[in-house]
């Protein structure tokens, strides 16, 4: 069987099937990070990402610094989505023969810039020869046993909310790939959003400490995909309010230049690393105010219901079925 | 600067330089595994290995099962060398387009066969497209704060001892690559030693619980290299007694066929994943008996002295300077 017939998630599900779980594994495959009980007082959170030249990035389109920075950010974002505190990183480097020591150091500097900001220690790893530049990080974090937020806790009537604005990274990718002749400040801003995403550690931690936040995930594959993950893991359905999705001017402008509506950019763009969370309606005001107190805006973009697996997009007066790949009008 | 001018260890040292250490990092880069204090009662041990087609294995020379098995074994062996208990694994797979789902499952089955034997749970990871088959594992283990054995504890007059016999994996590699026309049971036995090394978890744990075991490492790069690591980290020197190094008949026979002396196979062959340890002379009998009680033979192969960085090989009445790359008669 070809892997493309199963897809990445299908393959992972198939490989993980039948895994015998120790009692210490509170949550294994299927969330932003694994949740492990190694002692009663805290949870060990474990996440990992692998990036390969040609699949996840193009070596000549991104600086080594940004590459290292981004991989660290992506992993930190997974810990943020569990309301955890990042602690230790393990770094894997597969290095082609034509890469200089200085280029490797540049990648490492990017990783470390972000690691140091969040007091993460790089404690080990492996450095090997590889035909394609390959970078991996395993990130270990710590969580509070009572405040670790999974994808699986969303309940009917919860509001779905996101931090920041969506689609910016997709706009940045279009600029990075030279798909648009965008210049000036807009182009620069979305490029930075794409190359140096900011992990929302503080936001995740605050959300974990507040009442009524039932489920959380970071937006790595686009809003449509992430709403799907929350619904699948929680056994619920959702209505996404397309007209409420926060999208900024830069993204609208560049989206238009590449023939995409703002909503397409936000729903399917991915790599924004904002947080999507399900929150009890009566707690929403407190949650929004808490996030605003640290300078982060949040917006309601939908509502959870009990129609398991049914994800509906309401936008501009029409209603569609929403999947990670697109939407179809009913 | 070219990476080959620095070497793997040189590059790692350069990248790790200036790493700001949190107090929780008891030992970072530079041992078999990192040792982290996440709670007072135990140590978290973290190790990782990355294997790439063409660098560490040849896809058409090893079965998927053996490949997965071996990568898991190599990581387990690092935890064994810290006297730790393996607990959780994170698995990275970089998969070329022409690899079938069944082939990926076969690799996974190999990993899991060994993981289950040692009650290790695979808790997450990442599966991505890659031009070259790439496999990585981060293994988390647990250690006793008072019984975690580092490379750095060797003291002058300690005996250097190894478990099992050395050079078998190098003999197996020669068979796997078709360098020798070896057939029959010898060839099969060394091939198994090469493809399915046995991590010495029980042995490592016993050694950690006994008095007088001051330093330990697993033999991944050959005895010469590992003695060097212990001496460097401990700030001591050593005499290696070449005539005492345990080498079996299979290895002698196949070594001869590829023009290598038994001692060359043992000193420079690597991938045996036996344990090398430094033990106080007065404790040696107890240690040897304890290992024999679980069916594992151990032999003294040298002695630690205070001549920091000086590693001497005594063999057949001659004395040489020993380096990971070879030996030179004085």
XYZ file of C-alpha atoms in Angstrom:
660
model
C 0.000 0.000 0.000
C 1.235 3.506 -0.796
C 1.642 5.883 2.110
C -0.107 8.664 0.207
C -3.272 6.513 0.200
C -3.270 6.538 3.999
C -1.984 10.056 4.621
C 0.265 11.111 7.490
C -2.417 10.845 10.178
C -3.666 7.517 8.820
C -0.167 6.085 8.894
C 0.438 7.319 12.442
C -2.860 5.827 13.598
C -1.965 2.532 11.957
C 1.494 2.422 13.509
C 0.214 3.413 16.951
C -2.555 0.799 16.909
C -2.036 -1.936 19.454
C 0.584 0.010 21.377
C 0.569 -1.395 24.883
C 0.328 1.510 27.271
C 2.015 1.721 30.590
C -0.104 3.303 33.332
C 2.295 6.219 33.301
C 1.135 7.205 29.807
C -1.778 9.583 30.466
C -1.881 10.518 26.774
C 0.276 9.011 24.010
C 0.018 9.614 20.259
C -2.862 11.943 19.298
C -2.316 15.264 21.049
C 0.114 18.159 20.734
C 2.417 16.380 23.166
C 2.442 13.117 25.094
C 1.518 13.441 28.765
C 3.489 11.189 31.096
C 3.146 10.685 34.839
C 6.688 10.145 36.072
C 5.923 11.501 39.518
C 2.728 12.537 41.295
C 3.498 16.259 41.447
C 3.889 16.998 37.745
C 3.393 15.767 34.211
C 6.207 15.247 31.750
C 5.169 16.597 28.323
C 6.981 15.238 25.261
C 6.735 16.404 21.665
C 8.877 16.010 18.576
C 9.139 17.367 15.047
C 11.274 16.414 12.104
C 11.911 18.773 9.163
C 13.506 17.697 5.900
C 14.851 19.853 3.069
C 12.468 19.705 0.116
C 9.520 18.562 2.237
C 9.233 21.212 4.956
C 11.538 23.910 3.716
C 13.806 24.809 0.822
C 17.373 25.270 1.937
C 17.987 28.208 -0.391
C 14.755 30.006 0.594
C 15.311 30.280 4.341
C 18.321 31.273 6.432
C 19.899 28.734 8.754
C 19.039 30.937 11.705
C 15.351 31.057 10.754
C 15.315 27.308 10.144
C 16.620 26.523 13.619
C 14.397 29.179 15.136
C 11.316 27.841 13.412
C 11.870 24.214 14.389
C 12.331 25.230 18.012
C 9.233 27.468 17.798
C 7.082 24.666 16.372
C 8.004 22.391 19.260
C 7.582 25.107 21.874
C 4.146 25.785 20.410
C 3.145 22.162 21.064
C 4.081 22.568 24.734
C 2.187 25.890 24.832
C -0.910 24.074 23.525
C -0.752 21.755 26.565
C -0.420 24.740 28.926
C 3.023 23.446 29.813
C 6.436 24.887 30.614
C 9.213 23.876 28.183
C 12.379 22.552 29.864
C 14.779 20.453 27.780
C 15.495 19.861 24.090
C 17.190 17.023 22.216
C 18.485 18.080 18.783
C 18.979 15.863 15.732
C 20.958 17.132 12.763
C 21.380 15.243 9.491
C 23.973 17.230 7.577
C 24.888 17.025 3.869
C 28.573 17.023 2.961
C 28.426 20.447 1.339
C 27.193 22.227 4.481
C 29.889 24.166 6.325
C 30.488 24.173 10.060
C 29.464 27.832 10.058
C 26.107 26.990 8.414
C 25.422 24.335 11.059
C 26.317 26.811 13.800
C 23.881 29.309 12.273
C 21.030 26.765 12.512
C 22.031 26.040 16.068
C 22.118 29.751 16.923
C 18.527 30.078 15.725
C 17.424 27.185 17.920
C 19.287 28.523 20.884
C 17.996 32.085 20.534
C 14.495 30.842 21.238
C 15.554 28.110 23.670
C 17.297 30.645 25.889
C 14.328 33.005 25.864
C 12.208 30.226 27.358
C 14.989 28.807 29.573
C 15.128 25.565 27.630
C 18.402 23.614 27.867
C 19.658 21.666 24.867
C 20.803 18.498 26.650
C 21.842 16.177 23.846
C 21.015 14.685 20.491
C 22.774 13.270 17.487
C 24.656 14.784 14.566
C 25.123 12.623 11.488
C 25.785 12.750 7.752
C 22.712 12.797 5.570
C 22.142 13.428 1.851
C 19.340 15.904 2.711
C 19.497 18.512 5.435
C 17.326 17.036 8.201
C 16.507 18.682 11.530
C 14.680 17.199 14.467
C 13.861 18.292 17.989
C 12.375 16.380 20.869
C 11.148 18.874 23.425
C 10.402 17.977 27.027
C 8.155 20.157 29.114
C 6.508 20.115 32.475
C 2.811 20.420 33.176
C 0.559 20.669 36.179
C -1.425 17.419 36.611
C -4.649 19.417 37.064
C -4.017 22.009 34.377
C -2.734 20.130 31.351
C -5.157 20.906 28.531
C -5.773 18.101 26.011
C -7.521 18.230 22.641
C -10.168 15.900 23.986
C -12.018 18.019 26.540
C -14.315 20.134 24.343
C -18.021 20.031 25.332
C -21.200 20.988 23.480
C -21.945 24.733 23.767
C -18.275 25.594 24.371
C -17.091 28.548 22.340
C -14.180 28.018 19.946
C -11.692 30.854 20.151
C -8.328 31.713 18.603
C -5.482 34.027 19.553
C -4.089 36.582 17.101
C -4.900 36.537 13.401
C -4.769 33.628 10.962
C -3.351 33.138 7.479
C -0.297 35.343 7.996
C 2.146 32.462 7.654
C 0.532 31.328 4.395
C 0.936 34.874 3.099
C 4.570 34.779 4.195
C 5.114 31.500 2.397
C 3.790 33.034 -0.830
C 6.317 35.842 -0.437
C 9.158 33.427 0.427
C 8.430 31.323 -2.656
C 8.301 34.413 -4.852
C 4.688 33.699 -5.862
C 3.883 37.365 -5.415
C 5.884 40.441 -6.259
C 5.087 41.824 -2.839
C 7.509 44.339 -1.450
C 7.613 46.739 1.423
C 6.422 46.392 4.966
C 3.480 44.013 4.414
C 5.716 41.507 2.693
C 8.345 41.801 5.381
C 5.843 41.401 8.206
C 4.249 38.222 6.831
C 7.677 36.808 5.979
C 8.713 37.232 9.601
C 5.449 35.578 10.693
C 6.266 32.625 8.428
C 9.953 32.270 9.302
C 9.905 33.173 12.989
C 6.596 32.132 14.509
C 6.211 33.110 18.156
C 5.343 30.215 20.464
C 2.565 31.290 22.835
C 3.993 29.797 26.022
C 2.704 32.529 28.313
C -0.736 32.502 26.665
C -0.970 28.698 26.922
C 0.045 28.777 30.547
C -2.571 31.450 31.394
C -5.258 29.510 29.543
C -4.340 26.397 31.532
C -4.726 28.262 34.796
C -8.213 29.625 34.063
C -11.512 27.916 34.652
C -13.598 26.768 31.712
C -10.818 26.153 29.146
C -11.644 22.586 28.166
C -9.513 21.810 25.098
C -6.592 23.389 23.273
C -4.427 22.847 20.181
C -1.943 24.961 18.276
C -2.663 25.911 14.687
C -0.004 24.141 12.653
C -2.093 22.855 9.726
C -4.767 25.557 9.391
C -7.916 26.265 11.373
C -10.037 23.706 9.494
C -7.664 20.870 10.320
C -7.285 21.845 13.982
C -11.032 22.208 14.586
C -11.262 18.712 13.114
C -8.682 17.370 15.583
C -10.478 18.869 18.581
C -13.830 17.499 17.398
C -12.414 14.055 16.674
C -10.613 13.734 19.997
C -13.548 15.185 21.949
C -16.277 13.269 20.109
C -18.162 16.456 19.249
C -19.036 18.622 16.235
C -18.562 22.332 15.559
C -19.832 25.308 13.644
C -17.068 27.620 12.425
C -18.153 31.237 11.947
C -16.167 32.222 8.878
C -17.051 35.908 9.139
C -15.588 36.080 12.650
C -12.154 34.599 11.847
C -9.569 37.316 12.534
C -7.519 38.056 9.420
C -5.291 41.082 9.033
C -4.825 43.485 6.124
C -1.411 42.105 5.059
C -2.882 38.648 4.664
C -5.958 39.888 2.765
C -3.762 41.827 0.358
C -1.303 39.022 -0.378
C -4.102 36.439 -0.485
C -5.767 38.478 -3.214
C -2.517 38.590 -5.182
C -2.323 34.776 -5.203
C -6.035 34.340 -5.922
C -7.144 33.195 -2.474
C -9.903 34.603 -0.316
C -8.894 35.726 3.185
C -10.922 32.853 4.610
C -9.065 30.266 2.497
C -5.785 31.659 3.787
C -6.975 31.334 7.391
C -8.711 27.973 7.166
C -6.154 26.049 5.123
C -2.922 28.062 5.321
C -1.346 26.600 8.402
C 1.844 27.328 10.335
C 0.347 30.262 12.228
C 1.060 28.628 15.615
C -1.737 30.580 17.241
C -3.784 28.755 19.888
C -7.274 27.393 19.261
C -9.260 26.561 22.381
C -12.705 25.512 23.521
C -14.041 27.525 26.440
C -17.281 27.496 28.417
C -19.376 30.541 27.329
C -19.717 31.858 30.878
C -15.915 31.948 31.219
C -15.179 33.678 27.923
C -15.049 37.260 29.219
C -12.545 36.375 31.918
C -10.412 34.421 29.466
C -10.404 37.203 26.877
C -9.513 39.808 29.510
C -6.701 37.663 30.919
C -5.178 37.320 27.449
C -5.628 41.044 26.750
C -3.783 41.787 29.991
C -0.653 40.296 28.381
C -1.284 42.030 25.058
C -2.856 39.112 23.186
C -6.203 39.456 21.463
C -8.520 36.498 21.185
C -11.698 36.081 19.157
C -14.596 33.629 19.104
C -14.626 31.781 15.773
C -17.186 29.061 16.408
C -19.131 26.884 18.748
C -18.980 23.223 19.752
C -22.106 21.064 19.414
C -23.020 17.418 19.995
C -23.073 16.359 16.317
C -19.954 14.197 16.529
C -17.631 14.574 13.557
C -19.765 17.192 11.770
C -17.891 20.393 11.087
C -19.873 23.149 9.443
C -18.663 26.472 8.093
C -21.070 29.409 8.185
C -19.861 32.291 6.066
C -21.470 35.117 4.110
C -24.937 33.643 4.660
C -24.077 30.201 3.263
C -23.401 26.954 5.056
C -20.789 24.376 3.993
C -19.243 21.155 5.136
C -15.681 21.915 6.273
C -12.788 19.485 5.878
C -9.030 20.043 6.188
C -8.885 20.036 2.378
C -11.633 22.571 1.656
C -15.345 23.223 2.006
C -18.374 22.142 0.023
C -21.634 24.053 0.013
C -24.535 21.931 1.191
C 35.214 25.105 7.577
C 34.435 21.558 6.504
C 32.736 19.341 9.047
C 35.103 16.482 8.278
C 37.973 18.666 9.544
C 36.305 18.858 12.947
C 34.827 15.363 13.137
C 31.511 14.440 14.763
C 32.729 14.874 18.340
C 34.492 18.139 17.486
C 31.333 19.531 15.911
C 29.207 18.496 18.891
C 31.660 20.083 21.313
C 31.640 23.274 19.261
C 27.849 23.429 19.108
C 27.462 22.638 22.815
C 29.978 25.303 23.865
C 28.410 28.159 25.753
C 25.173 26.291 26.413
C 23.660 27.885 29.459
C 22.761 25.133 31.861
C 19.778 25.083 34.087
C 20.414 23.694 37.566
C 18.232 20.736 36.617
C 20.827 19.578 34.071
C 23.113 17.283 36.096
C 24.840 16.140 32.903
C 24.166 17.462 29.390
C 26.065 16.643 26.187
C 29.046 14.310 26.739
C 27.731 11.084 28.246
C 25.646 8.138 27.043
C 22.527 10.031 28.080
C 21.679 13.390 29.611
C 20.874 13.286 33.332
C 18.103 15.642 34.408
C 16.746 16.358 37.878
C 13.024 16.930 37.356
C 12.160 15.773 40.864
C 14.234 14.896 43.923
C 13.451 11.185 43.926
C 14.715 10.206 40.485
C 16.741 11.257 37.478
C 15.326 11.588 34.004
C 17.755 10.075 31.477
C 17.514 11.230 27.856
C 19.319 9.868 24.815
C 18.783 10.046 21.078
C 20.096 8.490 17.881
C 19.513 9.263 14.247
C 20.223 6.737 11.468
C 20.259 7.613 7.770
C 20.277 5.277 4.764
C 23.722 5.282 3.184
C 25.442 6.600 6.330
C 24.463 4.097 9.040
C 22.910 1.294 7.037
C 22.158 0.223 3.502
C 18.454 -0.238 2.935
C 18.916 -3.306 0.745
C 21.350 -4.995 3.160
C 19.180 -5.066 6.267
C 15.540 -5.975 6.858
C 13.113 -3.340 8.085
C 12.550 -5.352 11.241
C 16.274 -5.478 12.032
C 16.610 -1.777 11.295
C 13.902 -0.823 13.773
C 15.197 -3.357 16.274
C 18.736 -2.068 16.035
C 17.860 1.600 16.449
C 15.816 0.789 19.546
C 18.657 -1.421 20.854
C 21.260 1.309 20.392
C 19.169 3.743 22.430
C 18.352 1.177 25.113
C 22.066 0.470 25.366
C 22.724 4.138 26.202
C 20.252 3.926 29.072
C 21.857 0.641 30.194
C 25.233 2.409 30.316
C 23.769 4.902 32.815
C 22.381 2.056 34.969
C 18.906 3.341 34.137
C 15.478 1.905 33.417
C 14.099 2.742 29.952
C 10.543 4.122 29.973
C 9.345 6.072 26.922
C 10.344 6.434 23.275
C 9.698 9.142 20.685
C 10.056 7.876 17.106
C 11.003 9.918 14.029
C 10.538 8.460 10.565
C 11.626 10.147 7.344
C 10.139 8.032 4.580
C 10.973 8.039 0.860
C 8.083 7.920 -1.593
C 8.902 4.415 -2.792
C 8.593 2.821 0.660
C 5.337 0.944 1.205
C 3.136 1.153 4.288
C 4.013 -2.490 4.954
C 7.749 -1.700 4.936
C 7.209 1.102 7.449
C 5.162 -1.231 9.635
C 7.994 -3.760 9.509
C 10.467 -1.176 10.846
C 7.993 -0.264 13.546
C 7.493 -3.930 14.474
C 11.238 -4.267 15.007
C 11.283 -1.246 17.295
C 8.283 -2.431 19.189
C 9.552 -5.991 19.656
C 12.373 -4.672 21.781
C 10.372 -1.826 23.325
C 7.793 -4.253 24.669
C 10.427 -6.561 26.101
C 11.697 -3.689 28.234
C 8.241 -2.188 28.888
C 9.027 0.945 26.918
C 6.014 2.860 25.562
C 6.253 4.625 22.206
C 4.479 7.879 23.119
C 4.831 10.025 20.024
C 7.086 11.340 17.318
C 6.857 12.554 13.766
C 6.466 10.858 10.402
C 7.435 12.835 7.327
C 8.497 12.492 3.683
C 12.222 12.362 3.105
C 14.389 11.547 0.073
C 16.468 9.149 2.220
C 15.086 6.688 4.739
C 15.817 8.350 8.098
C 15.044 6.903 11.516
C 15.404 8.568 14.879
C 14.558 7.691 18.444
C 14.625 9.775 21.595
C 14.550 7.442 24.559
C 13.627 8.557 28.055
C 14.668 6.534 31.045
C 14.663 6.777 34.781
C 17.643 6.555 37.084
C 18.329 6.499 40.784
C 19.967 9.796 41.857
C 22.602 7.870 43.825
C 23.200 5.112 41.287
C 23.436 6.811 37.909
C 26.863 5.906 36.518
C 28.570 8.565 34.390
C 31.637 8.256 32.180
C 33.448 10.696 34.417
C 33.929 8.734 37.656
C 36.944 6.534 36.838
C 39.809 6.728 39.371
C 43.470 5.706 39.181
C 43.958 1.995 39.994
C 40.381 1.129 38.924
C 40.171 -1.955 36.753
C 38.655 -1.576 33.278
C 36.289 -4.443 32.505
C 33.955 -5.409 29.666
C 30.956 -7.699 29.371
C 30.758 -10.415 26.707
C 33.138 -10.558 23.753
C 34.167 -7.793 21.353
C 34.454 -7.514 17.578
C 31.452 -9.714 16.801
C 29.456 -6.899 15.238
C 32.363 -5.917 12.987
C 32.542 -9.549 11.840
C 28.797 -9.442 11.206
C 29.161 -6.268 9.170
C 31.771 -7.965 6.967
C 29.293 -10.779 6.346
C 26.407 -8.354 5.715
C 28.441 -6.413 3.156
C 29.507 -9.653 1.443
C 33.211 -8.931 2.106
C 33.680 -12.572 3.082
C 32.218 -15.710 1.607
C 31.377 -16.880 5.097
C 28.563 -19.342 5.388
C 27.163 -21.588 8.053
C 26.647 -21.002 11.728
C 29.554 -18.622 12.404
C 28.352 -16.247 9.721
C 24.789 -16.417 10.982
C 25.793 -15.835 14.590
C 27.862 -12.717 13.890
C 25.202 -11.398 11.525
C 22.653 -11.624 14.328
C 25.120 -9.887 16.653
C 25.424 -7.073 14.100
C 21.745 -6.716 13.217
C 20.135 -7.383 16.572
C 22.425 -6.223 19.359
C 21.123 -6.988 22.838
C 20.918 -3.963 25.136
C 22.334 -4.877 28.540
C 19.644 -3.230 30.670
C 19.755 -5.817 33.454
C 23.549 -5.824 33.517
C 23.698 -2.020 33.631
C 21.184 -1.912 36.428
C 23.104 -4.496 38.501
C 26.353 -2.626 37.935
C 24.681 0.582 39.137
C 23.565 -1.099 42.332
C 26.994 -2.445 43.318
C 29.702 -0.671 45.218
C 32.899 0.320 43.456
C 31.567 0.762 39.891
C 32.813 4.277 39.191
C 32.282 4.849 35.450
C 30.460 3.138 32.604
C 29.901 3.482 28.850
C 28.491 1.233 26.149
C 30.719 0.095 23.317
C 29.290 1.712 20.221
C 32.475 2.858 18.468
C 34.980 0.178 19.514
C 36.896 -0.392 22.739
C 39.683 2.080 21.862
C 37.227 4.922 21.370
C 35.238 4.143 24.540
C 38.324 3.870 26.773
C 39.232 7.275 25.359
C 35.851 8.731 26.335
C 36.088 7.420 29.900
C 39.644 8.754 30.270
C 38.760 12.142 28.804
C 35.662 12.634 30.938
C 37.398 11.314 34.076
C 40.693 13.159 33.551
C 42.713 9.937 33.800
C 44.812 7.608 31.630
C 44.637 3.874 31.016
C 46.583 0.810 30.032
C 44.611 -1.594 27.833
C 45.736 -5.209 28.089
C 45.310 -6.384 24.513
C 45.929 -10.039 25.346
C 43.048 -10.031 27.836
C 40.367 -8.633 25.504
C 37.700 -11.328 25.119
C 37.243 -12.270 21.445
C 35.367 -15.341 20.267
C 36.223 -17.912 17.582
C 33.671 -16.631 15.046
C 35.208 -13.172 15.152
C 38.779 -14.488 14.923
C 37.868 -16.579 11.892
C 36.051 -13.854 9.970
C 38.649 -11.262 10.979
C 41.338 -13.419 9.412
C 39.299 -13.673 6.195
C 39.202 -9.872 5.875
C 42.831 -9.431 6.890
C 42.302 -8.080 10.385
C 43.777 -9.330 13.628
C 41.304 -10.269 16.361
C 42.493 -7.298 18.394
C 41.837 -4.882 15.530
C 38.297 -6.222 15.300
C 37.764 -5.689 19.033
C 39.460 -2.320 19.425
C 38.120 -0.553 16.347
C 35.116 -2.576 15.196
C 32.340 -0.971 17.171
C 28.621 -1.596 17.493
C 29.057 -4.413 20.012
C 26.931 -2.602 22.635
C 28.695 -4.427 25.448
C 29.379 -2.429 28.614
C 32.796 -1.073 29.543
C 33.195 -0.048 33.167
C 35.776 1.102 35.679
C 35.632 -0.723 38.984
C 37.657 -0.545 42.204
C 39.978 -3.618 42.350
C 38.655 -4.743 45.743
C 35.116 -4.848 44.344
C 35.901 -6.767 41.159
C 35.153 -10.278 42.446
C 31.731 -9.266 43.709
C 30.932 -7.466 40.436
C 32.055 -10.396 38.285
C 30.037 -12.851 40.381
C 26.928 -10.672 40.260
C 27.113 -10.541 36.464
C 27.767 -14.284 36.247
C 24.667 -14.879 38.352
C 22.614 -13.515 35.439
C 24.621 -15.431 32.846
C 26.911 -12.606 31.718
C 30.674 -13.008 31.705
C 32.914 -10.044 32.322
C 36.674 -9.709 31.909
C 39.322 -7.237 33.026
C 40.872 -5.571 29.955
C 42.915 -2.811 31.520
C 43.638 -0.474 34.369
C 43.115 3.236 34.988
C 46.093 5.398 35.968
C 46.718 9.072 36.695
C 48.415 9.922 33.378
C 45.582 12.053 32.064
C 44.809 11.503 28.381
C 47.483 8.810 27.882
C 46.060 5.559 26.620
C 48.523 2.726 26.187
C 47.994 -0.677 24.616
C 50.054 -3.593 25.926
C 49.863 -6.585 23.652
C 52.163 -9.517 22.799
C 55.016 -7.991 24.770
C 54.933 -4.633 22.946
C 53.588 -1.289 24.054
C 51.758 1.191 21.792
C 49.910 4.455 21.940
C 46.218 3.716 21.413
C 43.828 6.112 19.627
C 40.320 5.543 18.252
C 41.891 5.311 14.786
C 44.633 2.763 15.511
C 47.792 2.174 17.516
C 51.405 3.175 17.049
C 54.299 1.326 18.613
C 56.415 3.543 20.810
